[in-house]
mmCIF file of C-alpha atoms in Angstrom:
data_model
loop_
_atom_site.group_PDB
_atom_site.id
_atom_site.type_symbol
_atom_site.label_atom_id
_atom_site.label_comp_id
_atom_site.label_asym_id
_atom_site.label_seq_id
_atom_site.Cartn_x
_atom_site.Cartn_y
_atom_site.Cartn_z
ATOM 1 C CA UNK A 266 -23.484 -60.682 -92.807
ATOM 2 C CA UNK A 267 -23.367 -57.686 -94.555
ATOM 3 C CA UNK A 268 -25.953 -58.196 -97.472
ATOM 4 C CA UNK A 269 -29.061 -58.870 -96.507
ATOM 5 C CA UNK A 270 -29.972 -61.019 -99.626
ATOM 6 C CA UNK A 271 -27.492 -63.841 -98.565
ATOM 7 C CA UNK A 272 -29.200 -66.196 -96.022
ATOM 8 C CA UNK A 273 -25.989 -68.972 -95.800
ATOM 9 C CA UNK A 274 -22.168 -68.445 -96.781
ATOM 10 C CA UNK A 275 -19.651 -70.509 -98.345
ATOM 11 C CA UNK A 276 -17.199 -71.924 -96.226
ATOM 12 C CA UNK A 277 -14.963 -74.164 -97.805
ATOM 13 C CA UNK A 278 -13.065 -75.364 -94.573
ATOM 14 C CA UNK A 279 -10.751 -78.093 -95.798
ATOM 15 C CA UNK A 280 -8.647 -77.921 -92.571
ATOM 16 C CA UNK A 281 -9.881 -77.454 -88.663
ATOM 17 C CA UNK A 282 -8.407 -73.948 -87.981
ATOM 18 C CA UNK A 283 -10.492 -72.888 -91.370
ATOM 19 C CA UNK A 284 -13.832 -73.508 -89.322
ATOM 20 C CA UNK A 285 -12.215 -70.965 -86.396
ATOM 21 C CA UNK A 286 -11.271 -68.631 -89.057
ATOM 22 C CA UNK A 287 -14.859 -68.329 -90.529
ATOM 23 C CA UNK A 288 -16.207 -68.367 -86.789
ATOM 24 C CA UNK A 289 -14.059 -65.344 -86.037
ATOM 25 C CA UNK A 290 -14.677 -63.558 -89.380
ATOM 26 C CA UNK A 291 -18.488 -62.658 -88.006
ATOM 27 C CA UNK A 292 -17.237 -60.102 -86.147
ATOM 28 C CA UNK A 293 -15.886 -58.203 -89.526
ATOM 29 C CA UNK A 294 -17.146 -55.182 -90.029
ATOM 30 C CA UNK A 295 -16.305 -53.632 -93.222
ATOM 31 C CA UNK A 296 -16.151 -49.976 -94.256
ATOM 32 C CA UNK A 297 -18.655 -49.350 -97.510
ATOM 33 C CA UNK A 298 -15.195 -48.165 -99.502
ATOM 34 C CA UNK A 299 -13.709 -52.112 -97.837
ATOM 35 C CA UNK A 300 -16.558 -53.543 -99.115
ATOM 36 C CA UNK A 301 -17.172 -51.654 -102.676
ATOM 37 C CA UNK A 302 -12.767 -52.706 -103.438
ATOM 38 C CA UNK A 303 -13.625 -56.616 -102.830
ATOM 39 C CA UNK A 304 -17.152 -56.409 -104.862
ATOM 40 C CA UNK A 305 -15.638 -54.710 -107.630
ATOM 41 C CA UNK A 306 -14.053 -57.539 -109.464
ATOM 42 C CA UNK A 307 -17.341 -59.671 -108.860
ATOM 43 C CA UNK A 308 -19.393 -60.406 -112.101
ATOM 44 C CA UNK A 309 -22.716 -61.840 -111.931
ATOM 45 C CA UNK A 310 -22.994 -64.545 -114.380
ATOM 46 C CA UNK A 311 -26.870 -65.086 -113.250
ATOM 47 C CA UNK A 312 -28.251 -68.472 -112.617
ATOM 48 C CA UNK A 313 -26.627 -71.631 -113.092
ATOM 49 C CA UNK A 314 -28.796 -74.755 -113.866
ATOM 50 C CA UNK A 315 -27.446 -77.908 -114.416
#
């Protein structure tokens, strides 16, 4: 919800309360400093074609 360049998310629900969980997590709203400590670690690794 927060980037504008990702139209659908991931959710890997492998259990019925993980579908609530997601549900509820569009109400998030993270600080830039939130956001900026979970991005940090993220590397892009560019396309993927298989």
């Amino acid at each position: 919800m927060r980037s504008p360049l990702v139209s659908a998310p991931i959710v890997g629900a492998t259990k019925p309360h993980h579908l609530q969980q997601a549900v509820d997590a569009i109400d998030l709203q993270l600080t830039d400093e939130e956001a900026a400590t979970l991005e940090k670690p993220y590397v892009n690794a560019g396309p993927s074609w298989f």
